[in-house]
PDB file of C-alpha atoms in Angstrom:
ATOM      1  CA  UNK A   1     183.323 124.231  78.404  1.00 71.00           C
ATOM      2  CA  UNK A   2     181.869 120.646  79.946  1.00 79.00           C
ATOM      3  CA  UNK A   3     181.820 120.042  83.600  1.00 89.00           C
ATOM      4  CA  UNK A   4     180.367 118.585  86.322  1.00 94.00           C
ATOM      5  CA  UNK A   5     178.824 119.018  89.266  1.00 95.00           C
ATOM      6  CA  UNK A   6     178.672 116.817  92.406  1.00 95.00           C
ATOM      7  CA  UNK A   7     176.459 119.060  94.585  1.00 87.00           C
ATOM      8  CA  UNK A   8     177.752 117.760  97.957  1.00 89.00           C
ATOM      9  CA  UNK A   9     181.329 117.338  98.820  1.00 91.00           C
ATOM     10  CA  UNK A  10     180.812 115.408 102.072  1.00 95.00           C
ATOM     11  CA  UNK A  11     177.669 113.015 103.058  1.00 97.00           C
ATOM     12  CA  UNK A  12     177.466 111.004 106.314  1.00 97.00           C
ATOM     13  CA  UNK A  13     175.002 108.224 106.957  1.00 97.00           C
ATOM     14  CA  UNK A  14     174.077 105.841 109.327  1.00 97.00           C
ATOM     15  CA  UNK A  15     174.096 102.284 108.615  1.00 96.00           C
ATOM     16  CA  UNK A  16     171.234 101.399 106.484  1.00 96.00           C
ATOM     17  CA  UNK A  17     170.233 104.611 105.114  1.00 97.00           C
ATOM     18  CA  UNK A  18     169.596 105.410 101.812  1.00 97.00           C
ATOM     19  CA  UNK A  19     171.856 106.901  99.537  1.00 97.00           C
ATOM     20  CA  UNK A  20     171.465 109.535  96.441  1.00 97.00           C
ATOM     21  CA  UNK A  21     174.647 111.263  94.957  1.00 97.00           C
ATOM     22  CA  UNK A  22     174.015 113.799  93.108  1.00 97.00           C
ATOM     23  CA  UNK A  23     175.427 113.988  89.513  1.00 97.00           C
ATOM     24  CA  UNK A  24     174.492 117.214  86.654  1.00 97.00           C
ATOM     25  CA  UNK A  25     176.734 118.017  83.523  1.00 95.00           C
ATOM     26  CA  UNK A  26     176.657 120.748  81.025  1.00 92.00           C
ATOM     27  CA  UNK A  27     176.052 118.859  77.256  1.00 87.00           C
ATOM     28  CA  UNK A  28     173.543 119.640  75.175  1.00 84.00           C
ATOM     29  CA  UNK A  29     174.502 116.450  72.836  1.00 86.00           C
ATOM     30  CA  UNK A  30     175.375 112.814  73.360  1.00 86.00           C
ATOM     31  CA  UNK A  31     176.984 111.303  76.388  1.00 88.00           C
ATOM     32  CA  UNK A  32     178.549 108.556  77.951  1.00 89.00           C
ATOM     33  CA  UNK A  33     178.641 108.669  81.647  1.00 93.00           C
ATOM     34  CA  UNK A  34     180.584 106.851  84.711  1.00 94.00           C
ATOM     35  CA  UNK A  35     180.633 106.603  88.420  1.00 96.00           C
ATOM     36  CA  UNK A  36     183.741 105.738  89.733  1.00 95.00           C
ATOM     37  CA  UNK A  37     184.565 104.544  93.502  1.00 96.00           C
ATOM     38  CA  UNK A  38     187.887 105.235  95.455  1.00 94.00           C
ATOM     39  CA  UNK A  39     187.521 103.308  98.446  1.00 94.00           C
ATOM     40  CA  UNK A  40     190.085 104.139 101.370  1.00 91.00           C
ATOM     41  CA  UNK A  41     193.498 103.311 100.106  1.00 87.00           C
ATOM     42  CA  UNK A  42     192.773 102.059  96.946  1.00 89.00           C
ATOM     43  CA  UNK A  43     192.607 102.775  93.406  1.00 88.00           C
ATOM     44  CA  UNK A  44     189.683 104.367  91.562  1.00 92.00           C
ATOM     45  CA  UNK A  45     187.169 101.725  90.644  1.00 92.00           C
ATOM     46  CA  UNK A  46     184.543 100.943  87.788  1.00 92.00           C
ATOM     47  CA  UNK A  47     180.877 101.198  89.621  1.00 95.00           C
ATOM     48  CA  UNK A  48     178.727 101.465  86.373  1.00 95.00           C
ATOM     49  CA  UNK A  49     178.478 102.886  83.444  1.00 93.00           C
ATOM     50  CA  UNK A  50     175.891 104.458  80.798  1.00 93.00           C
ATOM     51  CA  UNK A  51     176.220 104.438  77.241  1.00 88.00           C
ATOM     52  CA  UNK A  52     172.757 103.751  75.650  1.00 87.00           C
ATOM     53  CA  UNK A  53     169.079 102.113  76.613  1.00 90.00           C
ATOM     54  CA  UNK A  54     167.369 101.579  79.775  1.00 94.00           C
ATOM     55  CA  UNK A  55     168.071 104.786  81.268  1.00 95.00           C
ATOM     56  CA  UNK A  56     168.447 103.024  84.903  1.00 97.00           C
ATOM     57  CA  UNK A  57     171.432 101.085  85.180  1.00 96.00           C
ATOM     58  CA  UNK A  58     172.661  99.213  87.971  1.00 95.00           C
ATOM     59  CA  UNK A  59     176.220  98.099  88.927  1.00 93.00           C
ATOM     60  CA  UNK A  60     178.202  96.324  91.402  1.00 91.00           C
ATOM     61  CA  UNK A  61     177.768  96.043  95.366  1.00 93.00           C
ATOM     62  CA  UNK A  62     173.994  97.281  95.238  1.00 95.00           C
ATOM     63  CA  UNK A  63     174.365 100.466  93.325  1.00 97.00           C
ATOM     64  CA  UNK A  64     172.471 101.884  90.512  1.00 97.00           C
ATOM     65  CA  UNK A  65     172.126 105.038  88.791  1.00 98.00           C
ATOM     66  CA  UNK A  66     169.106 106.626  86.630  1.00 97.00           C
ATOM     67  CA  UNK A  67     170.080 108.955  83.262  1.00 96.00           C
ATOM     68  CA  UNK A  68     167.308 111.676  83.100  1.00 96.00           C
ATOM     69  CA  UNK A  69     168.539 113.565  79.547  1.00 93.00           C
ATOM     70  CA  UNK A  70     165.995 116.396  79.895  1.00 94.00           C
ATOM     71  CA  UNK A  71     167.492 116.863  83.556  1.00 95.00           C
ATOM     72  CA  UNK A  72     171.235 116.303  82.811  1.00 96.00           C
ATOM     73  CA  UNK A  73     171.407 114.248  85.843  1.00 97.00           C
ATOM     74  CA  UNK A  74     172.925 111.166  86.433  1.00 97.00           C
ATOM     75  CA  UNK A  75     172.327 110.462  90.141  1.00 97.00           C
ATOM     76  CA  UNK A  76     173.602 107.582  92.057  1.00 98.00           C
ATOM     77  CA  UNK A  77     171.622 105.764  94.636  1.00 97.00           C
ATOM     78  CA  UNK A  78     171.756 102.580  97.249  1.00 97.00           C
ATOM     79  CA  UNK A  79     168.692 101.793  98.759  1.00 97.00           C
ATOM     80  CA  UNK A  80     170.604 100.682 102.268  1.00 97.00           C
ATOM     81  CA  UNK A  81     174.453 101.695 102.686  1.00 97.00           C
ATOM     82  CA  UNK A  82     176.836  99.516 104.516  1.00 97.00           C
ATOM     83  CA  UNK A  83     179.942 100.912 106.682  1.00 96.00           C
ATOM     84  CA  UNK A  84     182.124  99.433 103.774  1.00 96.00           C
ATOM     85  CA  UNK A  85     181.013 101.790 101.271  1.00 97.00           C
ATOM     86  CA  UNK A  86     183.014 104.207 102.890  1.00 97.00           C
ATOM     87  CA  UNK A  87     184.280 105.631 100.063  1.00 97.00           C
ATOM     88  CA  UNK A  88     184.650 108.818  97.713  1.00 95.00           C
ATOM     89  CA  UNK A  89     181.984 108.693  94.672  1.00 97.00           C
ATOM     90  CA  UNK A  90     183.068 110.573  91.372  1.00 96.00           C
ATOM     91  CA  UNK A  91     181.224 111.237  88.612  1.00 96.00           C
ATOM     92  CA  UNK A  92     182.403 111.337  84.938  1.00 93.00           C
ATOM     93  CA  UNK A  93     181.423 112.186  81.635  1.00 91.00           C
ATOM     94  CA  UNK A  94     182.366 111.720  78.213  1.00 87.00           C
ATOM     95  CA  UNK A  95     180.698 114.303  75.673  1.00 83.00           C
ATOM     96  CA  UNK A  96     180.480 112.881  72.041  1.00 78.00           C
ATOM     97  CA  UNK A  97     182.495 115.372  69.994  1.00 67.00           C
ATOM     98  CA  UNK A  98     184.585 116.521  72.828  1.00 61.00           C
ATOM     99  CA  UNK A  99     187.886 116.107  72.913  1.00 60.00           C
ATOM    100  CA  UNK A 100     188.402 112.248  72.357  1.00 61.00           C
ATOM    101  CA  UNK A 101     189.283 110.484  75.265  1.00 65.00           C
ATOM    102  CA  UNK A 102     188.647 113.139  78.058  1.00 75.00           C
ATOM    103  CA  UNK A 103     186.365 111.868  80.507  1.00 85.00           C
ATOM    104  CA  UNK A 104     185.527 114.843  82.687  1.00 89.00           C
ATOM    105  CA  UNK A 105     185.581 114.258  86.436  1.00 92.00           C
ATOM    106  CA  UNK A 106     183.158 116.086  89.139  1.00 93.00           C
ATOM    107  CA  UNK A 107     185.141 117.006  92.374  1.00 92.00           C
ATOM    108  CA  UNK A 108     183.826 113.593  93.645  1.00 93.00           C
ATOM    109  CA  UNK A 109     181.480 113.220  97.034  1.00 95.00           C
ATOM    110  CA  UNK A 110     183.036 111.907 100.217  1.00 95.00           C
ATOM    111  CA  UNK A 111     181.096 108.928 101.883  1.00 97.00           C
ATOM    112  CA  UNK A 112     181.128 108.351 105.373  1.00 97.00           C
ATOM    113  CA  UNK A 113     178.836 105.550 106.377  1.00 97.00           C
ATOM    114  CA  UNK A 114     178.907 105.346 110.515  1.00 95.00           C
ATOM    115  CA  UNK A 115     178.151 101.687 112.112  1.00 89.00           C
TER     116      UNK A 115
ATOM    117  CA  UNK B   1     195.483  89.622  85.000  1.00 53.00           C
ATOM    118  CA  UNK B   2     197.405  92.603  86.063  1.00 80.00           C
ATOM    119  CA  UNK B   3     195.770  95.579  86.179  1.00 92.00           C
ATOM    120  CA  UNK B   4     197.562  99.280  85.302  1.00 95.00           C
ATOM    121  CA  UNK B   5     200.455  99.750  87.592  1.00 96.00           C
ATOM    122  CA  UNK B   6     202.141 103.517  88.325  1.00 97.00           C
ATOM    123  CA  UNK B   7     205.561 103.587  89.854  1.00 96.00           C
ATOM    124  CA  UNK B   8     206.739 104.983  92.338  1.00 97.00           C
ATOM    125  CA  UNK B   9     204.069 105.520  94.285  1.00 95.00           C
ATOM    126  CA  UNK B  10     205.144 108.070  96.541  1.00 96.00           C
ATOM    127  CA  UNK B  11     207.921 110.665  94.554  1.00 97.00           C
ATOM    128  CA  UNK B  12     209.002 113.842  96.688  1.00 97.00           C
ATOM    129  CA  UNK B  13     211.101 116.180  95.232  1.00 97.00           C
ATOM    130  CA  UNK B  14     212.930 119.156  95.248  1.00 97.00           C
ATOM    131  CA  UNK B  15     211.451 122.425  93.668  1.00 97.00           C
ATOM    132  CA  UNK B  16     213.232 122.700  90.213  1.00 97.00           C
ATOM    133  CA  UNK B  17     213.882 118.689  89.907  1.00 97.00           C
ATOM    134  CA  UNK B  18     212.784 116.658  86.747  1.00 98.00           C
ATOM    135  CA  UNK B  19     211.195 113.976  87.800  1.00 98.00           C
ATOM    136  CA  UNK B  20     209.713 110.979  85.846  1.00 98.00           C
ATOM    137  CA  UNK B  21     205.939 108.984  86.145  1.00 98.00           C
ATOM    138  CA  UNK B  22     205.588 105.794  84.933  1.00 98.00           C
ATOM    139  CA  UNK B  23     202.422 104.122  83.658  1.00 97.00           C
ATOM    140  CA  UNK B  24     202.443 100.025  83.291  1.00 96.00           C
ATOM    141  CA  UNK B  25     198.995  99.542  81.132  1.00 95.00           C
ATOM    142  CA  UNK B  26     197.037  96.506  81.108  1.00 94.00           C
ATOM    143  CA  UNK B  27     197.921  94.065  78.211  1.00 92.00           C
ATOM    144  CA  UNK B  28     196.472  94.566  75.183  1.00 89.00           C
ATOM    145  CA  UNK B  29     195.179  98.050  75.827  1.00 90.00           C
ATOM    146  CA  UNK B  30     195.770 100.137  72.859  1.00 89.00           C
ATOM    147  CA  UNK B  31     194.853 103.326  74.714  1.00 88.00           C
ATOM    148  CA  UNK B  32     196.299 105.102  77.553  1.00 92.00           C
ATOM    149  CA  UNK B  33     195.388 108.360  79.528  1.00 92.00           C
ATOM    150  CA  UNK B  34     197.312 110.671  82.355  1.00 95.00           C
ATOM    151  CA  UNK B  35     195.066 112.764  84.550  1.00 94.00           C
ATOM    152  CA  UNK B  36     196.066 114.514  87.447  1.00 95.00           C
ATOM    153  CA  UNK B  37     194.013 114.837  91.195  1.00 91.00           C
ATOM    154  CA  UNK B  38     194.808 117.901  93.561  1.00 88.00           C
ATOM    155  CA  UNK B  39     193.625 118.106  96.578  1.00 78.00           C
ATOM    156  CA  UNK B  40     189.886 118.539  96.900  1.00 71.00           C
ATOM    157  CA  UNK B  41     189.676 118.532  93.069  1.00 75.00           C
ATOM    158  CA  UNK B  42     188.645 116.186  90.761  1.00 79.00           C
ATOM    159  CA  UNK B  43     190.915 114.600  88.090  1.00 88.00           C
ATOM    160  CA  UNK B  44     191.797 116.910  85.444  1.00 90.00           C
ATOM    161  CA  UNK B  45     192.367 114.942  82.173  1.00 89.00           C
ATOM    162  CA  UNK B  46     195.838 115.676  80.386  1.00 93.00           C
ATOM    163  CA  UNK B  47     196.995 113.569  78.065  1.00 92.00           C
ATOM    164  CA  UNK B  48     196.283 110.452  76.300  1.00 89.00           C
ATOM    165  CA  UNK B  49     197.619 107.740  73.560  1.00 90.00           C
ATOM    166  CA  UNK B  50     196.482 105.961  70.994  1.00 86.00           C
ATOM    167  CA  UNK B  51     198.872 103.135  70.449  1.00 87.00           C
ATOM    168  CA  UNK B  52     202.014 105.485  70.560  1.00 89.00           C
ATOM    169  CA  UNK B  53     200.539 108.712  69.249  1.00 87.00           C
ATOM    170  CA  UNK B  54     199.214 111.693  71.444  1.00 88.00           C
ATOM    171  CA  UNK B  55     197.051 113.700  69.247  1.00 78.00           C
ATOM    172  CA  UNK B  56     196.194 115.879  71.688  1.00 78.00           C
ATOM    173  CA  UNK B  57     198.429 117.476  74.118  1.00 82.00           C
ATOM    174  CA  UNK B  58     196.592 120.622  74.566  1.00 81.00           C
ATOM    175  CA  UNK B  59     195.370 119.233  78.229  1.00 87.00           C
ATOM    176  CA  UNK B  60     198.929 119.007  79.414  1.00 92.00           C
ATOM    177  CA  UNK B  61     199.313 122.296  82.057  1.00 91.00           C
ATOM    178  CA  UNK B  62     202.371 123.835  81.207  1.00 93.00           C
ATOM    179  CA  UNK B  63     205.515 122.885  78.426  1.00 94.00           C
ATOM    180  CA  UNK B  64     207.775 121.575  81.500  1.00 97.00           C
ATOM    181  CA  UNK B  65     205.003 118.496  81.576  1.00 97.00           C
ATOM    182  CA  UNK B  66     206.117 115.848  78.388  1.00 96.00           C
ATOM    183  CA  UNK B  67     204.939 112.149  77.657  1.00 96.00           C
ATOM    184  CA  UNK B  68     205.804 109.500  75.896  1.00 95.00           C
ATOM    185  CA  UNK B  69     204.415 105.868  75.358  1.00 95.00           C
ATOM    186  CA  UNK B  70     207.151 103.085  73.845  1.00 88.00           C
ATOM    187  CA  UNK B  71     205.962  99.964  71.880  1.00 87.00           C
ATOM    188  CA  UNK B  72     202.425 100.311  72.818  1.00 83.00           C
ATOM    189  CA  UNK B  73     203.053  99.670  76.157  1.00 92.00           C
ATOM    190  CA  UNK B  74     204.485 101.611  78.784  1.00 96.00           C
ATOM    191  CA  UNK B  75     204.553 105.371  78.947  1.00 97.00           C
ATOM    192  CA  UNK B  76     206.316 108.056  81.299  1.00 97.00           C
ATOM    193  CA  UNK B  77     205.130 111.580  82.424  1.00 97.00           C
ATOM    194  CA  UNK B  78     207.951 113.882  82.593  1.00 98.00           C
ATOM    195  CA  UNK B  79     207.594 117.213  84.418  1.00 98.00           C
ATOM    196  CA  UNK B  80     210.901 119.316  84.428  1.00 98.00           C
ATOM    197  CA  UNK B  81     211.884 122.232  86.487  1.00 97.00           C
ATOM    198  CA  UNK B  82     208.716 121.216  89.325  1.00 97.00           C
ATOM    199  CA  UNK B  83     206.876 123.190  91.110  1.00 97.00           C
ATOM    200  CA  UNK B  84     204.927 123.235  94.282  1.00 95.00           C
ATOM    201  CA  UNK B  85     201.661 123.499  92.255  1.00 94.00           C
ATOM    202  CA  UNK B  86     202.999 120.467  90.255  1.00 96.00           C
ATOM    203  CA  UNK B  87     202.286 118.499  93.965  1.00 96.00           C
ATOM    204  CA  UNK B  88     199.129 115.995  93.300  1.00 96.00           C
ATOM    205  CA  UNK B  89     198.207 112.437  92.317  1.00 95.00           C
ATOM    206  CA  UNK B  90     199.199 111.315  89.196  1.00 97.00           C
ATOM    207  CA  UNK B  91     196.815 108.813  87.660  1.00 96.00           C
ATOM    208  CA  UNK B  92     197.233 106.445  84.576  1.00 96.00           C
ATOM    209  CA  UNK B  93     194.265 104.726  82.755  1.00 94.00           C
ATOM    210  CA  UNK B  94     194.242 102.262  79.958  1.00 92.00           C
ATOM    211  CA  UNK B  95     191.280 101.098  77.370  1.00 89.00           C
ATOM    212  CA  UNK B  96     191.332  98.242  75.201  1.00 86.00           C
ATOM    213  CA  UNK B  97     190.279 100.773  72.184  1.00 75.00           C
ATOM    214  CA  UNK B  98     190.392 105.045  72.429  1.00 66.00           C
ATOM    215  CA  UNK B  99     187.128 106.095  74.483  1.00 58.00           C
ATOM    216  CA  UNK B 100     185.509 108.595  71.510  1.00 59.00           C
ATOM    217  CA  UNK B 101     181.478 109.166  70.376  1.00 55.00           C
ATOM    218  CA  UNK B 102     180.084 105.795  70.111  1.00 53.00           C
ATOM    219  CA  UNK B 103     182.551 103.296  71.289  1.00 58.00           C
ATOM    220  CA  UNK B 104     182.025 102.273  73.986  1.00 59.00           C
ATOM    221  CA  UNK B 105     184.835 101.468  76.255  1.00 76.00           C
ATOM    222  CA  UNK B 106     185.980 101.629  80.079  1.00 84.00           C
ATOM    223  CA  UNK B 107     189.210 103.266  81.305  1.00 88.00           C
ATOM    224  CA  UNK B 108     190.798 101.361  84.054  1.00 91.00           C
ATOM    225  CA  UNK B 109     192.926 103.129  86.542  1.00 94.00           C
ATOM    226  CA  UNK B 110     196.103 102.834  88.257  1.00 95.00           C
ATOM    227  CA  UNK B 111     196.714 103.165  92.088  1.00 94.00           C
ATOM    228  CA  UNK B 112     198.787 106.454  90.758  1.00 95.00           C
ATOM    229  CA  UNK B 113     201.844 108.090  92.422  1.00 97.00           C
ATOM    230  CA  UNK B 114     201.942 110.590  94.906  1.00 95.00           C
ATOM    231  CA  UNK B 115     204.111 113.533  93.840  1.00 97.00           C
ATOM    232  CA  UNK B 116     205.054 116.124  96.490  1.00 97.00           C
ATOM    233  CA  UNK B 117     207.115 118.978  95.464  1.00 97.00           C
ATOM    234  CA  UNK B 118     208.916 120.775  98.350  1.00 96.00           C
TER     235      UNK B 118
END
């Protein structure tokens, strides 16, 4: 079966550090592939998306995210966090072929950004 | 515009109560999807719509969960006899078109509700 993996469940930063979120899935075929945002209180969020072309794709607030096929990665990365991206990070996938309309979730990483 | 809306957002129940999720989708979107989030899980996808048809119910957990979507529009998780398992966030997305291989669209999410089965 699909999944994926968000290889840390909790990552604290200072201020102005640099951020990479860590993203793999198991397809060997097409995909489309999401990071979401929940900040604190909120409802998930849209942070970018990749469904075909330049491989590094960049989205709101400063983020971006690079889609290395032969890796199976799609890892998302800030160059300088703020204490308002607090936040939890998921990352989602939709296989072509799968079962149509399943995006499938990692557990999601847990942002804490200290001022 | 609005974006999806979920009521209630906080339900707490009895073990062995039916109780009922509602999903508000943004206008116009043809396409509708439940998942559910557990604690320190991710969401786990379980049912969707195309217009008023669920093809696929095969993600639903158990036959106590049922859902149905009315005109297009709004739809309504129903999970009978509950369960403490059953306790999680229920989310609600909608699409302006089914997400499937090659079309490319975005599911937007509700704020969800809050289910807690004592």
């Amino acid at each position: 079966a699909q999944s994926v993996s968000q290889h840390n469940h909790h990552v604290i930063l200072s201020e102005a550090a640099s951020l990479e979120l860590g993203c793999n899935y198991s397809y060997g075929g097409t995909v489309n592939l999401f990071w979401y945002v929940q900040y604190p209180g909120q409802h998930l969020q849209l942070l970018l998306k990749y469904f075909s072309g330049d491989p590094l794709v960049k989205g709101i607030k400063g983020f971006e995210a690079e889609f290395i096929k032969s890796k199976f990665s799609f890892n998302l990365r800030k160059p300088s966090v703020q204490w308002s991206d607090t936040a939890e990070y998921f990352c989602a996938v939709y296989p072509y072929g799968g079962s149509q309309g399943n995006l499938i979730f990692g557990k999601g990483t847990k942002l804490s950004v200290k001022p | 515009g609005a974006g999806v809306s979920q009521s209630p957002s906080n339900k707490v129940t009895e073990k062995g109560k039916d109780v009922e999720l509602r999903c508000d989708p943004i206008s116009g979107h043809t396409a509708l999807y439940w998942y559910r989030q557990s604690l320190g899980q991710g969401l786990e996808f379980l049912i969707y719509f195309q217009g008023n048809s669920a093809p696929d119910k095969s993600g639903l957990p158990s036959d106590r969960f049922s859902a149905e979507r009315t005109g297009g529009s709004v739809s309504t998780l129903t999970i009978q006899r509950t369960q403490q398992e059953d306790s999680a966030v229920y989310l609600c997305a909608s699409s302006l078109a089914m997400l499937r291989g090659g079309y490319q669209e975005t599911q937007y999410f509700g704020p969800g509700t809050r289910l807690l089965v004592l």
